[in-house]
mmCIF file of C-alpha atoms in Angstrom:
data_model
loop_
_atom_site.group_PDB
_atom_site.id
_atom_site.type_symbol
_atom_site.label_atom_id
_atom_site.label_comp_id
_atom_site.label_asym_id
_atom_site.label_seq_id
_atom_site.Cartn_x
_atom_site.Cartn_y
_atom_site.Cartn_z
ATOM 1 C CA MET A 1 237.148 151.783 189.353
ATOM 2 C CA LEU A 2 234.632 151.437 192.184
ATOM 3 C CA ARG A 3 231.219 153.096 192.100
ATOM 4 C CA PHE A 4 228.780 153.541 194.917
ATOM 5 C CA ARG A 5 225.640 155.547 195.493
ATOM 6 C CA SER A 6 225.592 158.180 198.203
ATOM 7 C CA SER A 7 222.483 160.029 199.285
ATOM 8 C CA PHE A 8 224.585 163.166 199.693
ATOM 9 C CA TYR A 9 226.763 163.189 196.576
ATOM 10 C CA GLY A 10 224.977 161.039 193.957
ATOM 11 C CA VAL A 11 227.172 158.457 192.234
ATOM 12 C CA LEU A 12 230.847 158.629 193.154
ATOM 13 C CA SER A 13 233.659 156.919 191.241
ATOM 14 C CA LEU A 14 236.733 155.831 193.137
ATOM 15 C CA SER A 15 239.877 154.007 192.209
ATOM 16 C CA ALA A 16 240.764 150.735 193.906
ATOM 17 C CA LEU A 17 243.329 152.607 195.987
ATOM 18 C CA SER A 18 240.780 154.710 197.849
ATOM 19 C CA ARG A 19 239.291 154.109 201.260
ATOM 20 C CA ILE A 20 235.794 155.335 201.999
ATOM 21 C CA TYR A 21 234.772 156.550 205.428
ATOM 22 C CA ALA A 22 231.207 157.508 206.265
ATOM 23 C CA VAL A 23 230.990 159.478 209.498
ATOM 24 C CA GLN A 24 227.799 161.254 210.557
ATOM 25 C CA GLY A 25 226.419 161.398 207.026
ATOM 26 C CA HIS A 26 229.621 162.721 205.444
ATOM 27 C CA VAL A 27 231.658 160.601 203.072
ATOM 28 C CA ASP A 28 235.430 161.009 203.203
ATOM 29 C CA VAL A 29 237.739 159.409 200.660
ATOM 30 C CA ILE A 30 241.360 158.813 201.597
ATOM 31 C CA LYS A 31 243.926 157.707 199.028
ATOM 32 C CA THR A 32 246.003 154.627 199.798
ATOM 33 C CA SER A 33 249.436 153.919 198.385
ATOM 34 C CA TRP A 34 250.349 150.652 196.641
ATOM 35 C CA LYS A 35 252.752 149.935 199.494
ATOM 36 C CA GLU A 36 249.853 149.857 201.969
ATOM 37 C CA VAL A 37 247.771 147.699 199.644
ATOM 38 C CA LYS A 38 250.592 145.151 199.336
ATOM 39 C CA LYS A 39 250.874 144.948 203.130
ATOM 40 C CA ARG A 40 247.176 144.220 203.531
ATOM 41 C CA MET A 41 246.677 141.812 200.631
ATOM 42 C CA PRO A 42 247.198 138.144 201.462
ATOM 43 C CA VAL A 43 249.638 136.492 199.095
ATOM 44 C CA LYS A 44 248.210 133.447 197.348
ATOM 45 C CA ARG A 45 250.114 130.829 195.438
ATOM 46 C CA LEU A 46 249.435 130.876 191.709
ATOM 47 C CA GLY A 47 249.565 127.492 190.029
ATOM 48 C CA ARG A 48 251.234 124.462 191.517
ATOM 49 C CA PRO A 49 254.482 124.323 193.501
ATOM 50 C CA PRO A 50 257.703 123.325 191.719
ATOM 51 C CA PHE A 51 258.393 119.665 191.100
ATOM 52 C CA LEU A 52 260.361 117.589 193.582
ATOM 53 C CA SER A 53 263.840 117.060 192.184
ATOM 54 C CA VAL A 54 265.907 113.919 192.618
ATOM 55 C CA ASN A 55 268.703 116.163 193.911
ATOM 56 C CA GLU A 56 266.491 117.410 196.771
ATOM 57 C CA VAL A 57 265.784 113.920 198.086
ATOM 58 C CA GLU A 58 267.966 111.608 200.121
ATOM 59 C CA ASP A 59 267.069 107.934 200.193
ATOM 60 C CA SER A 60 264.361 107.242 202.816
ATOM 61 C CA ASP A 61 263.315 110.888 203.295
ATOM 62 C CA VAL A 62 259.859 111.275 204.816
ATOM 63 C CA PHE A 63 257.333 113.738 203.381
ATOM 64 C CA VAL A 64 253.805 114.761 204.370
ATOM 65 C CA ILE A 65 251.033 115.010 201.779
ATOM 66 C CA ALA A 66 249.792 118.609 201.901
ATOM 67 C CA GLU A 67 246.990 118.554 199.295
ATOM 68 C CA PRO A 68 244.718 115.896 197.799
ATOM 69 C CA PRO A 69 246.095 114.038 194.770
ATOM 70 C CA TYR A 70 244.970 115.155 191.330
ATOM 71 C CA LEU A 71 245.001 113.371 187.985
ATOM 72 C CA VAL A 72 247.018 114.642 185.017
ATOM 73 C CA ASP A 73 245.700 113.381 181.681
ATOM 74 C CA ALA A 74 247.950 111.604 179.184
ATOM 75 C CA GLU A 75 248.379 114.526 176.797
ATOM 76 C CA HIS A 76 249.753 116.761 179.575
ATOM 77 C CA SER A 77 251.945 114.048 181.070
ATOM 78 C CA LYS A 78 255.664 113.779 180.339
ATOM 79 C CA TYR A 79 255.580 110.223 178.975
ATOM 80 C CA GLY A 80 252.035 110.204 177.554
ATOM 81 C CA ARG A 81 250.345 108.312 180.412
ATOM 82 C CA GLU A 82 247.791 109.348 182.996
ATOM 83 C CA ARG A 83 249.515 110.072 186.285
ATOM 84 C CA TYR A 84 248.535 111.251 189.721
ATOM 85 C CA ARG A 85 250.376 114.131 191.320
ATOM 86 C CA ILE A 86 250.556 115.066 194.977
ATOM 87 C CA VAL A 87 251.863 118.134 196.766
ATOM 88 C CA VAL A 88 254.267 117.242 199.572
ATOM 89 C CA LYS A 89 256.362 118.982 202.216
ATOM 90 C CA LYS A 90 259.079 117.925 204.633
ATOM 91 C CA PRO A 91 257.679 117.836 208.168
ATOM 92 C CA GLU A 92 260.936 118.813 209.878
ATOM 93 C CA ASP A 93 262.095 121.457 207.358
ATOM 94 C CA ARG A 94 259.862 124.550 207.085
ATOM 95 C CA GLU A 95 262.200 126.294 204.639
ATOM 96 C CA PHE A 96 261.886 123.444 202.122
ATOM 97 C CA GLY A 97 258.380 124.528 201.147
ATOM 98 C CA LEU A 98 255.893 122.636 199.015
ATOM 99 C CA ARG A 99 256.852 120.411 196.084
ATOM 100 C CA THR A 100 254.823 118.528 193.486
ATOM 101 C CA LEU A 101 255.545 114.822 193.090
ATOM 102 C CA THR A 102 254.329 112.869 190.053
ATOM 103 C CA LEU A 103 253.484 109.331 191.103
ATOM 104 C CA ASN A 104 254.675 106.433 188.980
ATOM 105 C CA THR A 105 252.429 103.372 188.711
ATOM 106 C CA THR A 106 254.129 101.482 191.546
ATOM 107 C CA THR A 107 253.919 104.402 193.970
ATOM 108 C CA SER A 108 250.360 105.214 192.949
ATOM 109 C CA ASN A 109 249.208 101.633 193.576
ATOM 110 C CA ARG A 110 250.996 101.414 196.939
ATOM 111 C CA LEU A 111 249.515 104.663 198.228
ATOM 112 C CA LEU A 112 246.051 103.858 196.897
ATOM 113 C CA GLU A 113 246.110 100.517 198.674
ATOM 114 C CA ALA A 114 247.296 102.064 201.945
ATOM 115 C CA PHE A 115 245.300 105.329 202.044
ATOM 116 C CA GLY A 116 242.146 104.363 200.140
ATOM 117 C CA GLU A 117 240.248 105.950 197.264
ATOM 118 C CA ASP A 118 239.016 109.034 199.136
ATOM 119 C CA GLU A 119 241.576 111.699 198.216
ATOM 120 C CA LYS A 120 240.707 113.875 201.220
ATOM 121 C CA LEU A 121 241.971 111.144 203.550
ATOM 122 C CA TRP A 122 245.432 111.409 201.972
ATOM 123 C CA ILE A 123 246.063 114.877 203.422
ATOM 124 C CA GLY A 124 248.457 114.759 206.379
ATOM 125 C CA ARG A 125 249.613 111.204 205.648
ATOM 126 C CA LYS A 126 253.338 110.491 205.583
ATOM 127 C CA ILE A 127 255.193 108.826 202.744
ATOM 128 C CA ARG A 128 258.780 107.634 202.511
ATOM 129 C CA ILE A 129 260.617 108.359 199.269
ATOM 130 C CA ARG A 130 263.115 105.782 198.046
ATOM 131 C CA LYS A 131 265.684 106.663 195.406
ATOM 132 C CA HIS A 132 266.692 103.964 192.880
ATOM 133 C CA ALA A 133 269.054 104.107 189.890
ATOM 134 C CA GLU A 134 267.272 102.611 186.860
ATOM 135 C CA TYR A 135 267.371 102.739 183.094
ATOM 136 C CA VAL A 136 264.678 105.043 181.695
ATOM 137 C CA LEU A 137 264.444 105.299 177.900
ATOM 138 C CA GLY A 138 267.982 103.949 177.545
ATOM 139 C CA LYS A 139 269.621 106.270 180.083
ATOM 140 C CA GLN A 140 270.448 105.517 183.682
ATOM 141 C CA ARG A 141 268.585 107.893 185.981
ATOM 142 C CA PHE A 142 267.459 108.084 189.570
ATOM 143 C CA VAL A 143 263.783 107.232 190.002
ATOM 144 C CA LEU A 144 261.747 108.186 193.075
ATOM 145 C CA TYR A 145 259.429 105.580 194.566
ATOM 146 C CA GLY A 146 257.037 106.374 197.384
ATOM 147 C CA GLU A 147 255.611 104.091 200.018
ATOM 148 C CA PRO A 148 253.373 104.678 203.033
ATOM 149 C CA TYR A 149 255.426 105.604 206.068
ATOM 150 C CA VAL A 150 254.851 103.795 209.347
ATOM 151 C CA ASP A 151 256.506 105.368 212.368
ATOM 152 C CA PRO A 152 258.795 102.714 213.887
ATOM 153 C CA GLN A 153 258.029 104.011 217.398
ATOM 154 C CA LYS A 154 254.285 103.381 217.092
ATOM 155 C CA PRO A 155 252.844 99.864 217.388
ATOM 156 C CA LEU A 156 251.305 98.508 214.194
ATOM 157 C CA GLU A 157 247.537 98.217 214.014
ATOM 158 C CA VAL A 158 246.487 94.641 213.350
ATOM 159 C CA GLU A 159 243.218 94.001 211.519
ATOM 160 C CA GLN A 160 241.163 91.125 212.873
#
């Protein structure tokens, strides 16, 4: 319920679905339907995107980091260890959308070494995902490893 003070009508109470127009000292209230409200409201993502599945990845797929990495504490992690997570997207596939990737220790160390400690500098960087079959807790599973992606068409920068 919205309330506002008008010099002509005192205090008026309006629902959230009302538009207020003040023209030449007169206040007009026009009702708005939910359909119109839905059209005008920007849709925002709630929570994090779904996790990147092994089935969605081919070996050597390239992804772009869309958001800065964030740390998940050990009690909220799957295997009881602190892990970083990043939100990634496929640069050539707009329909793929955003996915969350939990970084294992190897991937985390590789990306940290390549991109640095400032998490804002990670946004827009490309990573290549490698898919390996390994034993995890006694079962053979595919494990995703990430590494910084260097475009083969661009010359490498040499530090002197």
